[in-house]
PDB file of C-alpha atoms and ligand atoms in Angstrom:
ATOM      1  CA  UNK X   1      16.592   0.795 -15.144  1.00 60.00           C
ATOM      2  CA  UNK X   2      13.801   3.209 -16.052  1.00 86.00           C
ATOM      3  CA  UNK X   3      13.056   4.387 -12.510  1.00 96.00           C
ATOM      4  CA  UNK X   4      13.777   8.081 -12.094  1.00 95.00           C
ATOM      5  CA  UNK X   5      12.114   9.106  -8.837  1.00 98.00           C
ATOM      6  CA  UNK X   6      13.816  10.759  -5.888  1.00 98.00           C
ATOM      7  CA  UNK X   7      11.004   9.834  -3.484  1.00 98.00           C
ATOM      8  CA  UNK X   8       8.110   7.397  -3.435  1.00 98.00           C
ATOM      9  CA  UNK X   9       5.265   9.668  -2.386  1.00 98.00           C
ATOM     10  CA  UNK X  10       2.387   8.322  -4.413  1.00 98.00           C
ATOM     11  CA  UNK X  11       1.414   6.174  -7.368  1.00 98.00           C
ATOM     12  CA  UNK X  12       0.177   9.320  -9.098  1.00 97.00           C
ATOM     13  CA  UNK X  13       3.799  10.328  -9.817  1.00 96.00           C
ATOM     14  CA  UNK X  14       4.838   6.998 -11.374  1.00 98.00           C
ATOM     15  CA  UNK X  15       4.889   6.078 -15.050  1.00 98.00           C
ATOM     16  CA  UNK X  16       3.760   2.540 -16.001  1.00 98.00           C
ATOM     17  CA  UNK X  17       7.404   1.622 -16.842  1.00 98.00           C
ATOM     18  CA  UNK X  18       8.458   2.692 -13.353  1.00 98.00           C
ATOM     19  CA  UNK X  19       5.757   0.528 -11.794  1.00 98.00           C
ATOM     20  CA  UNK X  20       6.966  -2.402 -13.891  1.00 98.00           C
ATOM     21  CA  UNK X  21      10.602  -1.727 -12.905  1.00 98.00           C
ATOM     22  CA  UNK X  22       9.702  -1.947  -9.193  1.00 98.00           C
ATOM     23  CA  UNK X  23       7.677  -5.132  -9.684  1.00 98.00           C
ATOM     24  CA  UNK X  24      10.382  -6.822 -11.775  1.00 98.00           C
ATOM     25  CA  UNK X  25      13.012  -6.159  -9.140  1.00 98.00           C
ATOM     26  CA  UNK X  26      10.583  -7.214  -6.383  1.00 98.00           C
ATOM     27  CA  UNK X  27      10.175 -10.595  -8.125  1.00 98.00           C
ATOM     28  CA  UNK X  28      13.910 -11.135  -7.638  1.00 98.00           C
ATOM     29  CA  UNK X  29      13.630 -10.194  -3.982  1.00 98.00           C
ATOM     30  CA  UNK X  30      10.809 -12.716  -3.516  1.00 98.00           C
ATOM     31  CA  UNK X  31      13.313 -15.398  -4.536  1.00 98.00           C
ATOM     32  CA  UNK X  32      15.950 -14.035  -2.168  1.00 98.00           C
ATOM     33  CA  UNK X  33      13.452 -13.933   0.706  1.00 98.00           C
ATOM     34  CA  UNK X  34      12.627 -17.600   0.205  1.00 98.00           C
ATOM     35  CA  UNK X  35      16.256 -18.637   0.651  1.00 98.00           C
ATOM     36  CA  UNK X  36      17.876 -19.371   3.950  1.00 97.00           C
ATOM     37  CA  UNK X  37      20.456 -16.603   3.471  1.00 96.00           C
ATOM     38  CA  UNK X  38      18.305 -13.548   2.866  1.00 96.00           C
ATOM     39  CA  UNK X  39      20.954 -10.877   2.716  1.00 95.00           C
ATOM     40  CA  UNK X  40      21.945  -8.506  -0.023  1.00 97.00           C
ATOM     41  CA  UNK X  41      24.171  -5.447   0.243  1.00 97.00           C
ATOM     42  CA  UNK X  42      22.056  -3.012  -1.780  1.00 98.00           C
ATOM     43  CA  UNK X  43      21.688  -0.600   1.162  1.00 98.00           C
ATOM     44  CA  UNK X  44      24.946  -1.315   2.992  1.00 98.00           C
ATOM     45  CA  UNK X  45      26.225   1.776   4.749  1.00 97.00           C
ATOM     46  CA  UNK X  46      22.914   3.609   4.429  1.00 98.00           C
ATOM     47  CA  UNK X  47      20.663   4.637   7.302  1.00 98.00           C
ATOM     48  CA  UNK X  48      16.910   4.090   7.199  1.00 98.00           C
ATOM     49  CA  UNK X  49      14.628   5.777   9.720  1.00 96.00           C
ATOM     50  CA  UNK X  50      11.008   4.655  10.115  1.00 95.00           C
ATOM     51  CA  UNK X  51       8.672   7.325  11.488  1.00 93.00           C
ATOM     52  CA  UNK X  52       5.164   6.015  12.084  1.00 93.00           C
ATOM     53  CA  UNK X  53       2.767   8.610  13.493  1.00 90.00           C
ATOM     54  CA  UNK X  54      -0.087   6.108  13.164  1.00 90.00           C
ATOM     55  CA  UNK X  55      -0.349   2.501  14.297  1.00 86.00           C
ATOM     56  CA  UNK X  56       0.950  -0.125  11.954  1.00 90.00           C
ATOM     57  CA  UNK X  57       1.792  -3.789  12.166  1.00 88.00           C
ATOM     58  CA  UNK X  58       2.633  -5.212   8.778  1.00 92.00           C
ATOM     59  CA  UNK X  59       3.755  -2.048   7.016  1.00 97.00           C
ATOM     60  CA  UNK X  60       6.247  -1.067   9.684  1.00 96.00           C
ATOM     61  CA  UNK X  61       7.462  -4.634  10.228  1.00 97.00           C
ATOM     62  CA  UNK X  62       7.990  -5.206   6.515  1.00 98.00           C
ATOM     63  CA  UNK X  63       9.831  -1.915   5.981  1.00 98.00           C
ATOM     64  CA  UNK X  64      12.091  -2.836   8.886  1.00 98.00           C
ATOM     65  CA  UNK X  65      12.763  -6.339   7.578  1.00 98.00           C
ATOM     66  CA  UNK X  66      13.254  -5.008   4.053  1.00 98.00           C
ATOM     67  CA  UNK X  67      15.897  -2.526   5.191  1.00 98.00           C
ATOM     68  CA  UNK X  68      17.695  -5.093   7.337  1.00 98.00           C
ATOM     69  CA  UNK X  69      17.788  -7.688   4.577  1.00 98.00           C
ATOM     70  CA  UNK X  70      19.386  -5.118   2.299  1.00 98.00           C
ATOM     71  CA  UNK X  71      22.021  -4.261   4.865  1.00 98.00           C
ATOM     72  CA  UNK X  72      20.857  -0.795   5.981  1.00 98.00           C
ATOM     73  CA  UNK X  73      21.116   0.497   9.540  1.00 98.00           C
ATOM     74  CA  UNK X  74      17.437   0.663  10.462  1.00 98.00           C
ATOM     75  CA  UNK X  75      15.998   2.750  13.263  1.00 95.00           C
ATOM     76  CA  UNK X  76      12.365   2.815  14.338  1.00 93.00           C
ATOM     77  CA  UNK X  77      11.431   6.108  15.942  1.00 87.00           C
ATOM     78  CA  UNK X  78       8.959   5.547  18.772  1.00 76.00           C
ATOM     79  CA  UNK X  79       6.673   8.393  17.797  1.00 75.00           C
ATOM     80  CA  UNK X  80       4.430   7.976  20.850  1.00 69.00           C
ATOM     81  CA  UNK X  81       7.418   8.786  23.034  1.00 64.00           C
ATOM     82  CA  UNK X  82       8.893  11.440  20.772  1.00 66.00           C
ATOM     83  CA  UNK X  83       9.037  15.192  21.186  1.00 66.00           C
ATOM     84  CA  UNK X  84       5.968  15.495  18.957  1.00 68.00           C
ATOM     85  CA  UNK X  85       4.055  14.794  22.156  1.00 66.00           C
ATOM     86  CA  UNK X  86       5.797  17.800  23.709  1.00 67.00           C
ATOM     87  CA  UNK X  87       4.515  20.016  20.912  1.00 67.00           C
ATOM     88  CA  UNK X  88       7.317  19.798  18.391  1.00 74.00           C
ATOM     89  CA  UNK X  89       6.026  20.128  14.842  1.00 82.00           C
ATOM     90  CA  UNK X  90       6.399  17.462  12.223  1.00 84.00           C
ATOM     91  CA  UNK X  91       8.814  19.652  10.306  1.00 85.00           C
ATOM     92  CA  UNK X  92      11.029  20.330  13.341  1.00 87.00           C
ATOM     93  CA  UNK X  93      11.210  16.609  14.063  1.00 85.00           C
ATOM     94  CA  UNK X  94      12.084  15.985  10.445  1.00 84.00           C
ATOM     95  CA  UNK X  95      14.818  18.609  10.453  1.00 89.00           C
ATOM     96  CA  UNK X  96      16.284  17.139  13.632  1.00 89.00           C
ATOM     97  CA  UNK X  97      16.363  13.689  12.065  1.00 88.00           C
ATOM     98  CA  UNK X  98      17.743  15.129   8.849  1.00 92.00           C
ATOM     99  CA  UNK X  99      20.732  16.425  10.780  1.00 93.00           C
ATOM    100  CA  UNK X 100      21.564  12.798  11.619  1.00 93.00           C
ATOM    101  CA  UNK X 101      22.049  12.136   7.892  1.00 95.00           C
ATOM    102  CA  UNK X 102      19.509   9.445   7.151  1.00 97.00           C
ATOM    103  CA  UNK X 103      19.403   8.189   3.583  1.00 98.00           C
ATOM    104  CA  UNK X 104      15.894   6.764   3.591  1.00 98.00           C
ATOM    105  CA  UNK X 105      12.983   8.086   5.602  1.00 97.00           C
ATOM    106  CA  UNK X 106       9.821   5.974   5.784  1.00 97.00           C
ATOM    107  CA  UNK X 107       6.871   8.000   7.032  1.00 95.00           C
ATOM    108  CA  UNK X 108       3.263   7.266   7.953  1.00 94.00           C
ATOM    109  CA  UNK X 109       1.123  10.193   9.048  1.00 93.00           C
ATOM    110  CA  UNK X 110      -2.607  10.750   9.690  1.00 91.00           C
ATOM    111  CA  UNK X 111      -2.743  13.900   7.539  1.00 92.00           C
ATOM    112  CA  UNK X 112      -3.031  13.746   3.768  1.00 94.00           C
ATOM    113  CA  UNK X 113      -0.107  15.611   2.225  1.00 94.00           C
ATOM    114  CA  UNK X 114       2.084  15.552   5.368  1.00 93.00           C
ATOM    115  CA  UNK X 115       4.635  13.199   3.812  1.00 95.00           C
ATOM    116  CA  UNK X 116       4.957  15.331   0.643  1.00 95.00           C
ATOM    117  CA  UNK X 117       5.573  18.374   2.816  1.00 93.00           C
ATOM    118  CA  UNK X 118       8.241  16.570   4.783  1.00 93.00           C
ATOM    119  CA  UNK X 119       9.982  15.414   1.610  1.00 95.00           C
ATOM    120  CA  UNK X 120      10.543  19.050   0.671  1.00 93.00           C
ATOM    121  CA  UNK X 121      12.430  19.717   3.911  1.00 92.00           C
ATOM    122  CA  UNK X 122      14.933  16.873   4.000  1.00 94.00           C
ATOM    123  CA  UNK X 123      17.758  15.754   1.750  1.00 92.00           C
ATOM    124  CA  UNK X 124      17.193  12.041   1.626  1.00 96.00           C
ATOM    125  CA  UNK X 125      14.757   9.727  -0.118  1.00 98.00           C
ATOM    126  CA  UNK X 126      11.294   9.723   1.458  1.00 98.00           C
ATOM    127  CA  UNK X 127       8.848   6.831   1.200  1.00 98.00           C
ATOM    128  CA  UNK X 128       5.188   7.368   1.974  1.00 98.00           C
ATOM    129  CA  UNK X 129       3.924   4.525   4.182  1.00 98.00           C
ATOM    130  CA  UNK X 130       0.401   5.996   4.176  1.00 97.00           C
ATOM    131  CA  UNK X 131      -0.742   9.609   4.561  1.00 96.00           C
ATOM    132  CA  UNK X 132      -4.312  10.147   5.760  1.00 94.00           C
ATOM    133  CA  UNK X 133      -6.830   9.270   3.073  1.00 94.00           C
ATOM    134  CA  UNK X 134      -4.414  10.217   0.311  1.00 97.00           C
ATOM    135  CA  UNK X 135      -1.964   7.509  -0.792  1.00 98.00           C
ATOM    136  CA  UNK X 136      -0.295   4.274   0.318  1.00 98.00           C
ATOM    137  CA  UNK X 137       1.937   3.546  -2.668  1.00 98.00           C
ATOM    138  CA  UNK X 138       3.798   0.480  -1.393  1.00 98.00           C
ATOM    139  CA  UNK X 139       0.475  -1.190  -0.587  1.00 98.00           C
ATOM    140  CA  UNK X 140      -0.764  -0.672  -4.155  1.00 98.00           C
ATOM    141  CA  UNK X 141       2.564  -1.985  -5.487  1.00 99.00           C
ATOM    142  CA  UNK X 142       2.462  -5.107  -3.332  1.00 99.00           C
ATOM    143  CA  UNK X 143      -1.141  -5.671  -4.387  1.00 99.00           C
ATOM    144  CA  UNK X 144      -0.078  -5.283  -8.022  1.00 99.00           C
ATOM    145  CA  UNK X 145       2.737  -7.793  -7.597  1.00 99.00           C
ATOM    146  CA  UNK X 146       0.363 -10.263  -5.922  1.00 98.00           C
ATOM    147  CA  UNK X 147      -2.118  -9.907  -8.796  1.00 98.00           C
ATOM    148  CA  UNK X 148       0.580 -10.168 -11.470  1.00 98.00           C
ATOM    149  CA  UNK X 149       1.965 -13.386  -9.966  1.00 98.00           C
ATOM    150  CA  UNK X 150      -1.479 -14.953  -9.418  1.00 98.00           C
ATOM    151  CA  UNK X 151      -2.958 -13.980 -12.784  1.00 98.00           C
ATOM    152  CA  UNK X 152       0.171 -13.941 -14.917  1.00 98.00           C
ATOM    153  CA  UNK X 153      -0.482 -10.372 -16.041  1.00 98.00           C
ATOM    154  CA  UNK X 154      -1.371  -6.917 -14.757  1.00 98.00           C
ATOM    155  CA  UNK X 155      -3.533  -5.566 -17.567  1.00 98.00           C
ATOM    156  CA  UNK X 156      -7.036  -6.101 -18.910  1.00 98.00           C
ATOM    157  CA  UNK X 157      -8.292  -7.620 -15.679  1.00 98.00           C
ATOM    158  CA  UNK X 158     -11.656  -6.899 -14.069  1.00 98.00           C
ATOM    159  CA  UNK X 159     -10.991  -5.823 -10.529  1.00 98.00           C
ATOM    160  CA  UNK X 160     -13.550  -4.941  -7.855  1.00 98.00           C
ATOM    161  CA  UNK X 161     -12.547  -2.792  -4.891  1.00 98.00           C
ATOM    162  CA  UNK X 162     -15.199  -3.204  -2.226  1.00 98.00           C
ATOM    163  CA  UNK X 163     -16.331  -1.512   0.954  1.00 97.00           C
ATOM    164  CA  UNK X 164     -15.111   1.608   2.681  1.00 95.00           C
ATOM    165  CA  UNK X 165     -13.667   3.416  -0.329  1.00 96.00           C
ATOM    166  CA  UNK X 166     -14.208   6.910   1.071  1.00 94.00           C
ATOM    167  CA  UNK X 167     -11.731   6.546   3.929  1.00 93.00           C
ATOM    168  CA  UNK X 168      -9.197   4.389   2.130  1.00 96.00           C
ATOM    169  CA  UNK X 169      -5.767   5.465   0.896  1.00 97.00           C
ATOM    170  CA  UNK X 170      -5.315   1.838  -0.185  1.00 98.00           C
ATOM    171  CA  UNK X 171      -8.283   2.116  -2.546  1.00 97.00           C
ATOM    172  CA  UNK X 172      -7.040   5.429  -3.928  1.00 96.00           C
ATOM    173  CA  UNK X 173      -3.509   4.208  -4.673  1.00 98.00           C
ATOM    174  CA  UNK X 174      -4.829   0.971  -6.152  1.00 98.00           C
ATOM    175  CA  UNK X 175      -7.340   2.784  -8.321  1.00 96.00           C
ATOM    176  CA  UNK X 176      -4.598   4.947  -9.779  1.00 96.00           C
ATOM    177  CA  UNK X 177      -2.154   2.075 -10.286  1.00 98.00           C
ATOM    178  CA  UNK X 178      -4.633  -0.374 -11.787  1.00 98.00           C
ATOM    179  CA  UNK X 179      -5.941   2.343 -14.098  1.00 96.00           C
ATOM    180  CA  UNK X 180      -2.412   3.216 -15.283  1.00 97.00           C
ATOM    181  CA  UNK X 181      -1.835  -0.452 -16.090  1.00 98.00           C
ATOM    182  CA  UNK X 182      -5.048  -0.567 -18.137  1.00 97.00           C
ATOM    183  CA  UNK X 183      -7.343  -2.678 -16.041  1.00 97.00           C
ATOM    184  CA  UNK X 184     -11.093  -2.260 -15.578  1.00 97.00           C
ATOM    185  CA  UNK X 185     -11.759  -1.253 -12.007  1.00 97.00           C
ATOM    186  CA  UNK X 186     -15.177  -1.243 -10.354  1.00 97.00           C
ATOM    187  CA  UNK X 187     -15.964   0.163  -6.953  1.00 97.00           C
ATOM    188  CA  UNK X 188     -18.620  -1.493  -4.799  1.00 98.00           C
ATOM    189  CA  UNK X 189     -20.024  -0.081  -1.575  1.00 97.00           C
ATOM    190  CA  UNK X 190     -22.808   1.916   0.031  1.00 95.00           C
ATOM    191  CA  UNK X 191     -23.147   5.520  -1.231  1.00 94.00           C
ATOM    192  CA  UNK X 192     -22.195   6.783   2.249  1.00 92.00           C
ATOM    193  CA  UNK X 193     -18.765   5.142   1.841  1.00 94.00           C
ATOM    194  CA  UNK X 194     -18.066   6.435  -1.686  1.00 94.00           C
ATOM    195  CA  UNK X 195     -15.895   9.534  -2.034  1.00 90.00           C
ATOM    196  CA  UNK X 196     -17.800  12.545  -3.390  1.00 86.00           C
ATOM    197  CA  UNK X 197     -15.375  13.136  -6.283  1.00 82.00           C
ATOM    198  CA  UNK X 198     -15.685   9.553  -7.525  1.00 81.00           C
ATOM    199  CA  UNK X 199     -16.851  10.693 -10.968  1.00 77.00           C
ATOM    200  CA  UNK X 200     -13.336  11.981 -11.718  1.00 78.00           C
ATOM    201  CA  UNK X 201     -11.859   8.497 -11.715  1.00 77.00           C
ATOM    202  CA  UNK X 202     -13.983   7.245 -14.582  1.00 81.00           C
ATOM    203  CA  UNK X 203     -14.772   3.898 -12.968  1.00 92.00           C
ATOM    204  CA  UNK X 204     -17.982   1.910 -12.654  1.00 94.00           C
ATOM    205  CA  UNK X 205     -19.665   2.209  -9.268  1.00 96.00           C
ATOM    206  CA  UNK X 206     -22.017  -0.421  -7.825  1.00 97.00           C
ATOM    207  CA  UNK X 207     -24.177  -0.355  -4.735  1.00 97.00           C
ATOM    208  CA  UNK X 208     -25.029  -4.034  -4.963  1.00 98.00           C
ATOM    209  CA  UNK X 209     -22.276  -6.597  -4.262  1.00 98.00           C
ATOM    210  CA  UNK X 210     -23.808  -9.431  -6.289  1.00 98.00           C
ATOM    211  CA  UNK X 211     -24.107  -7.217  -9.332  1.00 98.00           C
ATOM    212  CA  UNK X 212     -20.702  -5.630  -8.918  1.00 98.00           C
ATOM    213  CA  UNK X 213     -18.828  -8.904  -8.461  1.00 98.00           C
ATOM    214  CA  UNK X 214     -20.139 -10.466 -11.696  1.00 98.00           C
ATOM    215  CA  UNK X 215     -17.239 -12.011 -13.623  1.00 98.00           C
ATOM    216  CA  UNK X 216     -14.435 -10.191 -11.849  1.00 98.00           C
ATOM    217  CA  UNK X 217     -10.900 -11.650 -11.759  1.00 98.00           C
ATOM    218  CA  UNK X 218      -9.913  -9.965  -8.507  1.00 98.00           C
ATOM    219  CA  UNK X 219     -11.958  -9.104  -5.404  1.00 98.00           C
ATOM    220  CA  UNK X 220     -10.192  -6.573  -3.222  1.00 98.00           C
ATOM    221  CA  UNK X 221     -11.841  -6.089   0.168  1.00 98.00           C
ATOM    222  CA  UNK X 222     -11.225  -3.098   2.428  1.00 98.00           C
ATOM    223  CA  UNK X 223     -11.392  -2.674   6.171  1.00 96.00           C
ATOM    224  CA  UNK X 224     -14.264  -0.641   7.574  1.00 92.00           C
ATOM    225  CA  UNK X 225     -12.164   2.249   8.906  1.00 89.00           C
ATOM    226  CA  UNK X 226     -14.068   3.191  12.039  1.00 82.00           C
ATOM    227  CA  UNK X 227     -11.304   5.468  13.278  1.00 81.00           C
ATOM    228  CA  UNK X 228     -11.792   7.737  10.276  1.00 79.00           C
ATOM    229  CA  UNK X 229     -15.569   7.961  10.647  1.00 79.00           C
ATOM    230  CA  UNK X 230     -17.206  10.711  12.623  1.00 73.00           C
ATOM    231  CA  UNK X 231     -20.840   9.733  12.260  1.00 70.00           C
ATOM    232  CA  UNK X 232     -23.294   7.091  11.130  1.00 74.00           C
ATOM    233  CA  UNK X 233     -21.854   5.849   7.852  1.00 77.00           C
ATOM    234  CA  UNK X 234     -23.421   2.401   8.216  1.00 79.00           C
ATOM    235  CA  UNK X 235     -26.619   1.263   9.959  1.00 78.00           C
ATOM    236  CA  UNK X 236     -24.879  -1.541  11.945  1.00 87.00           C
ATOM    237  CA  UNK X 237     -21.991  -3.970  11.453  1.00 90.00           C
ATOM    238  CA  UNK X 238     -24.504  -6.804  11.154  1.00 92.00           C
ATOM    239  CA  UNK X 239     -26.397  -5.082   8.408  1.00 93.00           C
ATOM    240  CA  UNK X 240     -23.115  -4.120   6.703  1.00 94.00           C
ATOM    241  CA  UNK X 241     -21.917  -7.729   6.721  1.00 96.00           C
ATOM    242  CA  UNK X 242     -25.232  -8.859   5.298  1.00 96.00           C
ATOM    243  CA  UNK X 243     -25.006  -6.451   2.351  1.00 97.00           C
ATOM    244  CA  UNK X 244     -21.270  -5.973   1.808  1.00 97.00           C
ATOM    245  CA  UNK X 245     -19.413  -8.677   3.735  1.00 97.00           C
ATOM    246  CA  UNK X 246     -17.666 -11.097   1.358  1.00 98.00           C
ATOM    247  CA  UNK X 247     -19.087 -14.586   1.868  1.00 98.00           C
ATOM    248  CA  UNK X 248     -19.250 -17.668  -0.340  1.00 98.00           C
ATOM    249  CA  UNK X 249     -22.619 -16.727  -1.831  1.00 98.00           C
ATOM    250  CA  UNK X 250     -21.487 -13.285  -2.964  1.00 98.00           C
ATOM    251  CA  UNK X 251     -18.110 -14.585  -4.150  1.00 98.00           C
ATOM    252  CA  UNK X 252     -19.933 -17.111  -6.376  1.00 98.00           C
ATOM    253  CA  UNK X 253     -20.713 -14.191  -8.733  1.00 98.00           C
ATOM    254  CA  UNK X 254     -17.034 -13.690  -9.513  1.00 98.00           C
ATOM    255  CA  UNK X 255     -15.057 -15.834 -11.971  1.00 98.00           C
ATOM    256  CA  UNK X 256     -14.315 -19.344 -10.723  1.00 98.00           C
ATOM    257  CA  UNK X 257     -10.632 -18.549 -10.436  1.00 98.00           C
ATOM    258  CA  UNK X 258     -11.069 -15.081  -8.928  1.00 98.00           C
ATOM    259  CA  UNK X 259      -8.656 -14.231  -6.138  1.00 98.00           C
ATOM    260  CA  UNK X 260      -9.595 -12.550  -2.855  1.00 98.00           C
ATOM    261  CA  UNK X 261      -7.422  -9.813  -1.362  1.00 98.00           C
ATOM    262  CA  UNK X 262      -7.406  -7.703   1.810  1.00 98.00           C
ATOM    263  CA  UNK X 263      -4.667  -5.273   2.927  1.00 98.00           C
ATOM    264  CA  UNK X 264      -5.184  -6.101   6.598  1.00 96.00           C
ATOM    265  CA  UNK X 265      -5.918  -5.678   9.386  1.00 95.00           C
ATOM    266  CA  UNK X 266      -9.139  -7.635   8.798  1.00 96.00           C
ATOM    267  CA  UNK X 267     -12.425  -7.397  10.624  1.00 94.00           C
ATOM    268  CA  UNK X 268     -13.638 -10.967  10.264  1.00 96.00           C
ATOM    269  CA  UNK X 269     -17.406 -11.132  10.149  1.00 95.00           C
ATOM    270  CA  UNK X 270     -17.656  -7.443   9.232  1.00 94.00           C
ATOM    271  CA  UNK X 271     -16.206  -7.015   5.738  1.00 96.00           C
ATOM    272  CA  UNK X 272     -15.131 -10.611   5.142  1.00 98.00           C
ATOM    273  CA  UNK X 273     -16.125 -14.092   6.231  1.00 98.00           C
ATOM    274  CA  UNK X 274     -13.289 -15.776   8.144  1.00 97.00           C
ATOM    275  CA  UNK X 275     -13.488 -18.955   6.080  1.00 97.00           C
ATOM    276  CA  UNK X 276     -13.055 -17.092   2.807  1.00 98.00           C
ATOM    277  CA  UNK X 277     -10.106 -15.194   4.238  1.00 98.00           C
ATOM    278  CA  UNK X 278      -8.436 -18.485   5.194  1.00 98.00           C
ATOM    279  CA  UNK X 279      -9.311 -20.415   2.023  1.00 97.00           C
ATOM    280  CA  UNK X 280      -5.923 -21.016   0.423  1.00 95.00           C
ATOM    281  CA  UNK X 281      -7.564 -21.747  -2.923  1.00 96.00           C
ATOM    282  CA  UNK X 282      -9.111 -18.283  -3.163  1.00 97.00           C
ATOM    283  CA  UNK X 283      -7.450 -15.966  -0.694  1.00 98.00           C
ATOM    284  CA  UNK X 284      -4.028 -14.435  -1.425  1.00 98.00           C
ATOM    285  CA  UNK X 285      -3.949 -12.412   1.787  1.00 98.00           C
ATOM    286  CA  UNK X 286      -0.800 -14.119   3.098  1.00 98.00           C
ATOM    287  CA  UNK X 287       0.903 -13.702  -0.293  1.00 98.00           C
ATOM    288  CA  UNK X 288       0.170  -9.980  -0.050  1.00 98.00           C
ATOM    289  CA  UNK X 289       2.134  -9.850   3.190  1.00 98.00           C
ATOM    290  CA  UNK X 290       5.015 -11.783   1.615  1.00 98.00           C
ATOM    291  CA  UNK X 291       5.036  -9.478  -1.441  1.00 98.00           C
ATOM    292  CA  UNK X 292       5.061  -6.493   0.902  1.00 98.00           C
ATOM    293  CA  UNK X 293       8.597  -7.215   2.060  1.00 98.00           C
ATOM    294  CA  UNK X 294       9.873  -7.776  -1.484  1.00 98.00           C
ATOM    295  CA  UNK X 295       8.215  -4.659  -2.916  1.00 98.00           C
ATOM    296  CA  UNK X 296       9.621  -2.488  -0.140  1.00 98.00           C
ATOM    297  CA  UNK X 297      13.083  -3.929  -0.742  1.00 98.00           C
ATOM    298  CA  UNK X 298      12.760  -3.124  -4.440  1.00 98.00           C
ATOM    299  CA  UNK X 299      11.473   0.401  -3.846  1.00 98.00           C
ATOM    300  CA  UNK X 300      14.242   1.241  -1.372  1.00 98.00           C
ATOM    301  CA  UNK X 301      16.902  -0.319  -3.589  1.00 98.00           C
ATOM    302  CA  UNK X 302      15.813   1.766  -6.614  1.00 98.00           C
ATOM    303  CA  UNK X 303      15.555   4.972  -4.601  1.00 98.00           C
ATOM    304  CA  UNK X 304      18.993   4.353  -3.088  1.00 98.00           C
ATOM    305  CA  UNK X 305      20.512   3.926  -6.554  1.00 98.00           C
ATOM    306  CA  UNK X 306      19.073   7.294  -7.599  1.00 97.00           C
ATOM    307  CA  UNK X 307      20.211   8.893  -4.350  1.00 97.00           C
ATOM    308  CA  UNK X 308      23.769   7.658  -4.826  1.00 96.00           C
ATOM    309  CA  UNK X 309      23.781   8.780  -8.455  1.00 96.00           C
ATOM    310  CA  UNK X 310      22.565  12.268  -7.562  1.00 94.00           C
ATOM    311  CA  UNK X 311      25.120  12.597  -4.763  1.00 92.00           C
ATOM    312  CA  UNK X 312      27.892  11.442  -7.066  1.00 93.00           C
ATOM    313  CA  UNK X 313      26.873  14.119  -9.565  1.00 92.00           C
ATOM    314  CA  UNK X 314      26.910  16.898  -6.991  1.00 83.00           C
ATOM    315  CA  UNK X 315      30.091  18.767  -6.021  1.00 71.00           C
ATOM    316  CA  UNK X 316      31.130  17.904  -2.452  1.00 66.00           C
ATOM    317  CA  UNK X 317      30.341  20.737  -0.021  1.00 62.00           C
ATOM    318  CA  UNK X 318      33.266  22.344   1.727  1.00 53.00           C
TER     319      UNK X 318
HETATM  320  C1  NCD V 401      -3.974  -0.169   5.486  1.00 97.04           C
HETATM  321  C2  NCD V 401      -3.622   1.236   5.917  1.00 97.04           C
HETATM  322  O1  NCD V 401      -3.023   1.456   6.950  1.00 97.04           O
HETATM  323  O2  NCD V 401      -3.979   2.123   5.158  1.00 97.04           O
HETATM  324  N1  NCD V 401      -3.287  -1.159   6.181  1.00 97.04           N
HETATM  325  C3  NCD V 401      -2.035  -1.525   5.797  1.00 97.04           C
HETATM  326  O3  NCD V 401      -1.177  -0.718   5.527  1.00 97.04           O
HETATM  327  N2  NCD V 401      -1.813  -2.836   5.694  1.00 97.04           N
HETATM  328  C4  NCD V 401      -5.407  -0.415   5.462  1.00 97.04           C
HETATM  329  C5  NCD V 401      -6.173  -0.328   6.742  1.00 97.04           C
HETATM  330  O4  NCD V 401      -5.695   0.147   7.759  1.00 97.04           O
HETATM  331  O5  NCD V 401      -7.330  -0.743   6.705  1.00 97.04           O
END
């Protein structure tokens, strides 16, 4: 199969063949998801626990659906009501859950690195559903699948990632994935929203949207992440929309068949014009959501295969 990971913590750990293995299997799950009978037994008998320490709509919903369609027992921990609020540490909560023998743990946490730390303490497969500003691997994979299906390939494309790069784990995971698959990635945004270590990524950086969007195949917009900002990163939302909001005039710089993406949730009229977002000839935002379920099914299926293989190879404890 070519996928050798125990956990899915970040794109940085994946080889290009492993990325392709996930996407190939996800393509099959897209077909399954379009049928009336959407069930498979890939995770039958396994327990999946979703722990979201940050708000989420589509990521949590799609992980839940993905697990259910594959036959797992899925539990969503209500983290707002959990003992974390009583002062229990992340690790203690994880150890408690671990004692219930989960097989797959899906975790979203506001701190970068928290999910990696947790993975060291439990003996099941851990999937990172977003950790701080660090990584969001399943988002980058679903974006990759969306691009591959729309463009027919996932290499040698010109891709612009636009907006609030500095606060975005989506941008970081995408940058790593698209680079590994040999695409040309450009970042567009105001200097205040560019990460300081941007030079390390070896990508082109533009301050001007019209210039940056010239001849791109893919326009990936990002949400202005107010909750991660602690000061004046932008003059005003109006001014931001004027300079960086994706509208028809700015999009006209891209290739005629360029696709428009957004991970959601969207701020219409801030980073993207509502009409562009809804234009079924340009926008693949709904496809991204559809691919999200399939990619998460594929990732959990592959991790579960490795988990079963490693358990089968281990002597049974007395
Ligand atoms: C992203 C996230 O949470 O990082 N959303 C998502 O998973 N669909 C992006 C965002 O919140 O802007």
